């Protein structure tokens, strides 16, 4: 009897396999068919394929990133049928590489990272865009004419445009905030130089500003933007232009190491900062009221996280906490601005094998119109938003929008320029001044912008040669060397900070220079020099970035007044 | 029999050591579990250690309502169950003949299989093969290329070889043919190795991440592992990238991530006790009596 049962089980198992086989086949066919019939439902529009980031954040009730109310909206209202291919946001390099290598990449590829797109250009996988823009485009063409920077940024070494892009708000990427209540308690003032920064941080760590009788506070955290005070320490970006010649700078490394080393040796920073590679520990310390000066990323939605969510948590933990913004202190090397968001950002390329450039161009034009931009950000008027007092969209039902708009981000209209959308597209318009916490975020935003304007007016320098996204990717044969050099020099920086008095900053710099030489640094420098000589007039340089900041000042002040 | 003092010390020492090891394995899991049930502010201030603070189910409701976790959980189950069945059938079919001395070409076949342990086709060539077979975007692209793990097959072959030949002889004298022998004698005697390999394959399929990512194009077929991995990796993206991708940057709160991790590991944790009994039972079944 027992054996019979086992045999039955086995038969059952085998039939289950068969069933699974059949079921799986059946499923595939069904989904493919339904996807196709869904697309072809809306007439004789041409069909193109495009990527969209998948972040795993879409609710099951909304469908998938390839098929939901917004893809439906795009296909119903746009000039083309778009078949979307989802690219996992965190693995887009892998995914795009396999898609291209196997010849199944979509026509239109949306991707932020230049280090993914530049190799595609080198491998001749991309289609030049000049012809399709000239022949078919209206809206995007006008955008290019009005903003030559967008055209020059998209132009590659062969003189043709290969990327679609957008204009962003030029706003600070990082911010430094200080516990004003601690400053008041210890009768100190906001630090204006790196020396004062050190003094204040030391006082915060040693003079028990939280008054609990224990030495458990940190002066500051080694966080985003701290190296920018000293001019930045990006290996590909540490150059200065001396009458047309690029000179690699090491002083910024040396100054930064000396500064951080002193903080480390005197116990002013968290000794475990090395292992805190995503800043989670630093944020916890800050939220628990243990950190006096907090370096943090604060562009776009990170601004709200700092001033709305995190400030509330900090206040819950330390009710008397009071935060103020610190302008970047002046270092011995001079005054540097904070890092600024890339104002001219390239976000889309076209597959060389795309069949219908006209349809692609029409779709890009469609995405560039203000109406599309507004819908794919705020939703549909009357359903998701209504015009508020300022004339900008105000959400009707936050909860509903969270589900129905939450996954949108800008993932379907990555080429939509802030200038096309008018003032409602600016972040400053998104704050609701009727809510106290959003009003504070708005006021601080205004303050932070004024700090940036003042710095630029006073001739502060940009921390780096230019924005990294406008630098070229070094050729394949030097790429590994550059990556190794960057990693090892980064490690050496950390080593120099934590190794005590015996390992001086000067010694670290000598070793770094040795490493740079070992990893073909001279060849890499020569590559950048060659690129710079050929392109310095067209490429987006700090002066251009500052000019964009100034150009946007009027509209920013109009919204923030 | 009385334990000597030395034995006692050794025993206590071993127990303490094992206890410490199991605590060090369990503590992170308990920590994640506590975070998933804790209030947001407590989590972000880093106050939650081994016990939830401000107990709430918010993280779970956000996870289940705001993401495709249920759908992808089901996908994970389909892919794992299907994959385990296919892998086990093929592994047994390969291991059994290769365990027989009288099987023609045994050595050649074994060497051919061993070859695949050392050399692989590489990502892109494999992708091209899978694509030209028309398997892209179906779970067959995960199941077929990796149906038999050579390593697991060798484990099974060794186990089959270890079964006493006397049992086989006795069965043959009773009139058993090859298939009956395999199904009625060998496999029932091999429950320990079957349970082990089911677990190996199961964990392998469940945790399979890269293959799903590369071969599956429709996000509706993504498994839970891919979903949770994306939630966790978005944080590192935030800090590493200057790529300005912040408007839509997924700031998945710690609590939701932890809830996701718990949902991800739960099925494997639940299955283990059921397989465990075969490890014990099977060992005794394999013994030759008299």
mmCIF file with all atom_site columns, N, CA and C in Angstrom, chain A residues 111-115 117-118 153 156 163 168 173 236-237 339 341-347 466-473 539-540, chain B residues 241-245:
data_model
loop_
_atom_site.group_PDB
_atom_site.id
_atom_site.type_symbol
_atom_site.label_atom_id
_atom_site.label_alt_id
_atom_site.label_comp_id
_atom_site.label_asym_id
_atom_site.label_entity_id
_atom_site.label_seq_id
_atom_site.pdbx_PDB_ins_code
_atom_site.Cartn_x
_atom_site.Cartn_y
_atom_site.Cartn_z
_atom_site.occupancy
_atom_site.B_iso_or_equiv
_atom_site.pdbx_formal_charge
_atom_site.auth_seq_id
_atom_site.auth_comp_id
_atom_site.auth_asym_id
_atom_site.auth_atom_id
_atom_site.pdbx_PDB_model_num
ATOM 1   N N  . UNK A 1 111 ? 18.258 57.266 -20.255 1.00 0.00 ? 111 UNK A N  1
ATOM 2   C CA . UNK A 1 111 ? 19.270 56.875 -19.268 1.00 0.00 ? 111 UNK A CA 1
ATOM 3   C C  . UNK A 1 111 ? 20.000 58.131 -18.805 1.00 0.00 ? 111 UNK A C  1
ATOM 4   N N  . UNK A 1 112 ? 20.192 58.223 -17.488 1.00 0.00 ? 112 UNK A N  1
ATOM 5   C CA . UNK A 1 112 ? 20.897 59.383 -16.943 1.00 0.00 ? 112 UNK A CA 1
ATOM 6   C C  . UNK A 1 112 ? 22.416 59.250 -17.091 1.00 0.00 ? 112 UNK A C  1
ATOM 7   N N  . UNK A 1 113 ? 22.934 58.071 -16.842 1.00 0.00 ? 113 UNK A N  1
ATOM 8   C CA . UNK A 1 113 ? 24.367 57.897 -16.603 1.00 0.00 ? 113 UNK A CA 1
ATOM 9   C C  . UNK A 1 113 ? 25.192 58.006 -17.883 1.00 0.00 ? 113 UNK A C  1
ATOM 10  N N  . UNK A 1 114 ? 26.035 59.042 -17.986 1.00 0.00 ? 114 UNK A N  1
ATOM 11  C CA . UNK A 1 114 ? 26.857 59.184 -19.191 1.00 0.00 ? 114 UNK A CA 1
ATOM 12  C C  . UNK A 1 114 ? 27.817 58.007 -19.366 1.00 0.00 ? 114 UNK A C  1
ATOM 13  N N  . UNK A 1 115 ? 28.195 57.362 -18.271 1.00 0.00 ? 115 UNK A N  1
ATOM 14  C CA . UNK A 1 115 ? 29.132 56.250 -18.393 1.00 0.00 ? 115 UNK A CA 1
ATOM 15  C C  . UNK A 1 115 ? 28.491 55.001 -18.979 1.00 0.00 ? 115 UNK A C  1
ATOM 16  N N  . UNK A 1 117 ? 26.037 55.665 -21.530 1.00 0.00 ? 117 UNK A N  1
ATOM 17  C CA . UNK A 1 117 ? 25.729 56.117 -22.889 1.00 0.00 ? 117 UNK A CA 1
ATOM 18  C C  . UNK A 1 117 ? 26.980 56.361 -23.727 1.00 0.00 ? 117 UNK A C  1
ATOM 19  N N  . UNK A 1 118 ? 28.043 56.907 -23.106 1.00 0.00 ? 118 UNK A N  1
ATOM 20  C CA . UNK A 1 118 ? 29.242 57.205 -23.888 1.00 0.00 ? 118 UNK A CA 1
ATOM 21  C C  . UNK A 1 118 ? 29.819 55.960 -24.573 1.00 0.00 ? 118 UNK A C  1
ATOM 22  N N  . UNK A 1 153 ? 25.988 70.469 -25.610 1.00 0.00 ? 153 UNK A N  1
ATOM 23  C CA . UNK A 1 153 ? 26.202 69.354 -24.683 1.00 0.00 ? 153 UNK A CA 1
ATOM 24  C C  . UNK A 1 153 ? 25.921 68.024 -25.369 1.00 0.00 ? 153 UNK A C  1
ATOM 25  N N  . UNK A 1 156 ? 28.669 65.214 -30.019 1.00 0.00 ? 156 UNK A N  1
ATOM 26  C CA . UNK A 1 156 ? 29.796 64.335 -29.689 1.00 0.00 ? 156 UNK A CA 1
ATOM 27  C C  . UNK A 1 156 ? 31.000 64.675 -30.555 1.00 0.00 ? 156 UNK A C  1
ATOM 28  N N  . UNK A 1 163 ? 22.287 62.941 -28.425 1.00 0.00 ? 163 UNK A N  1
ATOM 29  C CA . UNK A 1 163 ? 21.456 62.784 -27.236 1.00 0.00 ? 163 UNK A CA 1
ATOM 30  C C  . UNK A 1 163 ? 20.375 63.854 -27.155 1.00 0.00 ? 163 UNK A C  1
ATOM 31  N N  . UNK A 1 168 ? 17.518 71.749 -16.490 1.00 0.00 ? 168 UNK A N  1
ATOM 32  C CA . UNK A 1 168 ? 17.068 71.606 -15.106 1.00 0.00 ? 168 UNK A CA 1
ATOM 33  C C  . UNK A 1 168 ? 17.199 72.923 -14.366 1.00 0.00 ? 168 UNK A C  1
ATOM 34  N N  . UNK A 1 173 ? 23.216 71.105 -4.781  1.00 0.00 ? 173 UNK A N  1
ATOM 35  C CA . UNK A 1 173 ? 23.026 69.666 -4.622  1.00 0.00 ? 173 UNK A CA 1
ATOM 36  C C  . UNK A 1 173 ? 23.114 69.252 -3.147  1.00 0.00 ? 173 UNK A C  1
ATOM 37  N N  . UNK A 1 236 ? 38.572 62.683 -11.832 1.00 0.00 ? 236 UNK A N  1
ATOM 38  C CA . UNK A 1 236 ? 38.435 63.117 -13.223 1.00 0.00 ? 236 UNK A CA 1
ATOM 39  C C  . UNK A 1 236 ? 38.126 64.606 -13.330 1.00 0.00 ? 236 UNK A C  1
ATOM 40  N N  . UNK A 1 237 ? 38.024 65.252 -12.188 1.00 0.00 ? 237 UNK A N  1
ATOM 41  C CA . UNK A 1 237 ? 37.519 66.618 -12.200 1.00 0.00 ? 237 UNK A CA 1
ATOM 42  C C  . UNK A 1 237 ? 38.473 67.609 -11.545 1.00 0.00 ? 237 UNK A C  1
ATOM 43  N N  . UNK A 1 339 ? 28.189 72.223 -4.721  1.00 0.00 ? 339 UNK A N  1
ATOM 44  C CA . UNK A 1 339 ? 27.983 71.524 -5.986  1.00 0.00 ? 339 UNK A CA 1
ATOM 45  C C  . UNK A 1 339 ? 26.597 71.896 -6.509  1.00 0.00 ? 339 UNK A C  1
ATOM 46  N N  . UNK A 1 341 ? 23.420 71.194 -9.188  1.00 0.00 ? 341 UNK A N  1
ATOM 47  C CA . UNK A 1 341 ? 22.739 70.248 -10.077 1.00 0.00 ? 341 UNK A CA 1
ATOM 48  C C  . UNK A 1 341 ? 23.110 70.498 -11.519 1.00 0.00 ? 341 UNK A C  1
ATOM 49  N N  . UNK A 1 342 ? 23.207 69.445 -12.293 1.00 0.00 ? 342 UNK A N  1
ATOM 50  C CA . UNK A 1 342 ? 23.500 69.629 -13.706 1.00 0.00 ? 342 UNK A CA 1
ATOM 51  C C  . UNK A 1 342 ? 22.349 70.370 -14.385 1.00 0.00 ? 342 UNK A C  1
ATOM 52  N N  . UNK A 1 343 ? 22.572 71.605 -14.837 1.00 0.00 ? 343 UNK A N  1
ATOM 53  C CA . UNK A 1 343 ? 21.453 72.357 -15.426 1.00 0.00 ? 343 UNK A CA 1
ATOM 54  C C  . UNK A 1 343 ? 21.137 71.947 -16.856 1.00 0.00 ? 343 UNK A C  1
ATOM 55  N N  . UNK A 1 344 ? 22.109 71.342 -17.530 1.00 0.00 ? 344 UNK A N  1
ATOM 56  C CA . UNK A 1 344 ? 21.864 70.872 -18.895 1.00 0.00 ? 344 UNK A CA 1
ATOM 57  C C  . UNK A 1 344 ? 22.150 69.384 -18.903 1.00 0.00 ? 344 UNK A C  1
ATOM 58  N N  . UNK A 1 345 ? 21.095 68.605 -18.861 1.00 0.00 ? 345 UNK A N  1
ATOM 59  C CA . UNK A 1 345 ? 21.285 67.178 -18.608 1.00 0.00 ? 345 UNK A CA 1
ATOM 60  C C  . UNK A 1 345 ? 20.816 66.361 -19.800 1.00 0.00 ? 345 UNK A C  1
ATOM 61  N N  . UNK A 1 346 ? 21.690 65.467 -20.224 1.00 0.00 ? 346 UNK A N  1
ATOM 62  C CA . UNK A 1 346 ? 21.350 64.614 -21.363 1.00 0.00 ? 346 UNK A CA 1
ATOM 63  C C  . UNK A 1 346 ? 20.728 63.328 -20.843 1.00 0.00 ? 346 UNK A C  1
ATOM 64  N N  . UNK A 1 347 ? 19.586 62.960 -21.411 1.00 0.00 ? 347 UNK A N  1
ATOM 65  C CA . UNK A 1 347 ? 18.833 61.880 -20.783 1.00 0.00 ? 347 UNK A CA 1
ATOM 66  C C  . UNK A 1 347 ? 18.323 60.823 -21.749 1.00 0.00 ? 347 UNK A C  1
ATOM 67  N N  . UNK A 1 466 ? 34.377 71.163 -14.175 1.00 0.00 ? 466 UNK A N  1
ATOM 68  C CA . UNK A 1 466 ? 33.002 71.473 -14.525 1.00 0.00 ? 466 UNK A CA 1
ATOM 69  C C  . UNK A 1 466 ? 32.131 70.357 -13.951 1.00 0.00 ? 466 UNK A C  1
ATOM 70  N N  . UNK A 1 467 ? 30.824 70.382 -14.287 1.00 0.00 ? 467 UNK A N  1
ATOM 71  C CA . UNK A 1 467 ? 29.975 69.305 -13.799 1.00 0.00 ? 467 UNK A CA 1
ATOM 72  C C  . UNK A 1 467 ? 30.411 67.981 -14.430 1.00 0.00 ? 467 UNK A C  1
ATOM 73  N N  . UNK A 1 468 ? 30.558 66.928 -13.599 1.00 0.00 ? 468 UNK A N  1
ATOM 74  C CA . UNK A 1 468 ? 31.127 65.669 -14.097 1.00 0.00 ? 468 UNK A CA 1
ATOM 75  C C  . UNK A 1 468 ? 30.372 65.089 -15.286 1.00 0.00 ? 468 UNK A C  1
ATOM 76  N N  . UNK A 1 469 ? 29.079 65.348 -15.372 1.00 0.00 ? 469 UNK A N  1
ATOM 77  C CA . UNK A 1 469 ? 28.329 64.751 -16.477 1.00 0.00 ? 469 UNK A CA 1
ATOM 78  C C  . UNK A 1 469 ? 28.704 65.365 -17.822 1.00 0.00 ? 469 UNK A C  1
ATOM 79  N N  . UNK A 1 470 ? 29.441 66.470 -17.796 1.00 0.00 ? 470 UNK A N  1
ATOM 80  C CA . UNK A 1 470 ? 29.862 67.075 -19.051 1.00 0.00 ? 470 UNK A CA 1
ATOM 81  C C  . UNK A 1 470 ? 31.296 66.705 -19.406 1.00 0.00 ? 470 UNK A C  1
ATOM 82  N N  . UNK A 1 471 ? 31.917 65.884 -18.576 1.00 0.00 ? 471 UNK A N  1
ATOM 83  C CA . UNK A 1 471 ? 33.252 65.395 -18.904 1.00 0.00 ? 471 UNK A CA 1
ATOM 84  C C  . UNK A 1 471 ? 33.102 64.159 -19.788 1.00 0.00 ? 471 UNK A C  1
ATOM 85  N N  . UNK A 1 472 ? 34.075 63.926 -20.667 1.00 0.00 ? 472 UNK A N  1
ATOM 86  C CA . UNK A 1 472 ? 33.994 62.721 -21.498 1.00 0.00 ? 472 UNK A CA 1
ATOM 87  C C  . UNK A 1 472 ? 34.380 61.488 -20.687 1.00 0.00 ? 472 UNK A C  1
ATOM 88  N N  . UNK A 1 473 ? 33.986 60.314 -21.172 1.00 0.00 ? 473 UNK A N  1
ATOM 89  C CA . UNK A 1 473 ? 34.449 59.069 -20.566 1.00 0.00 ? 473 UNK A CA 1
ATOM 90  C C  . UNK A 1 473 ? 35.769 58.703 -21.237 1.00 0.00 ? 473 UNK A C  1
ATOM 91  N N  . UNK A 1 539 ? 31.822 73.270 -24.507 1.00 0.00 ? 539 UNK A N  1
ATOM 92  C CA . UNK A 1 539 ? 31.376 72.457 -23.384 1.00 0.00 ? 539 UNK A CA 1
ATOM 93  C C  . UNK A 1 539 ? 30.859 73.349 -22.256 1.00 0.00 ? 539 UNK A C  1
ATOM 94  N N  . UNK A 1 540 ? 29.952 72.805 -21.474 1.00 0.00 ? 540 UNK A N  1
ATOM 95  C CA . UNK A 1 540 ? 29.360 73.564 -20.378 1.00 0.00 ? 540 UNK A CA 1
ATOM 96  C C  . UNK A 1 540 ? 30.369 73.705 -19.237 1.00 0.00 ? 540 UNK A C  1
ATOM 97  N N  . UNK B 2 241 ? 25.563 58.181 -6.864  1.00 0.00 ? 241 UNK B N  1
ATOM 98  C CA . UNK B 2 241 ? 25.422 58.772 -8.172  1.00 0.00 ? 241 UNK B CA 1
ATOM 99  C C  . UNK B 2 241 ? 25.319 60.275 -8.085  1.00 0.00 ? 241 UNK B C  1
ATOM 100 N N  . UNK B 2 242 ? 26.018 60.919 -8.980  1.00 0.00 ? 242 UNK B N  1
ATOM 101 C CA . UNK B 2 242 ? 25.842 62.354 -9.137  1.00 0.00 ? 242 UNK B CA 1
ATOM 102 C C  . UNK B 2 242 ? 24.897 62.574 -10.301 1.00 0.00 ? 242 UNK B C  1
ATOM 103 N N  . UNK B 2 243 ? 24.243 61.500 -10.706 1.00 0.00 ? 243 UNK B N  1
ATOM 104 C CA . UNK B 2 243 ? 23.507 61.523 -11.969 1.00 0.00 ? 243 UNK B CA 1
ATOM 105 C C  . UNK B 2 243 ? 22.220 62.310 -11.869 1.00 0.00 ? 243 UNK B C  1
ATOM 106 N N  . UNK B 2 244 ? 21.971 62.944 -10.738 1.00 0.00 ? 244 UNK B N  1
ATOM 107 C CA . UNK B 2 244 ? 20.899 63.910 -10.724 1.00 0.00 ? 244 UNK B CA 1
ATOM 108 C C  . UNK B 2 244 ? 19.516 63.315 -10.795 1.00 0.00 ? 244 UNK B C  1
ATOM 109 N N  . UNK B 2 245 ? 19.448 62.037 -10.587 1.00 0.00 ? 245 UNK B N  1
ATOM 110 C CA . UNK B 2 245 ? 18.179 61.347 -10.747 1.00 0.00 ? 245 UNK B CA 1
ATOM 111 C C  . UNK B 2 245 ? 17.473 61.386 -9.407  1.00 0.00 ? 245 UNK B C  1
#
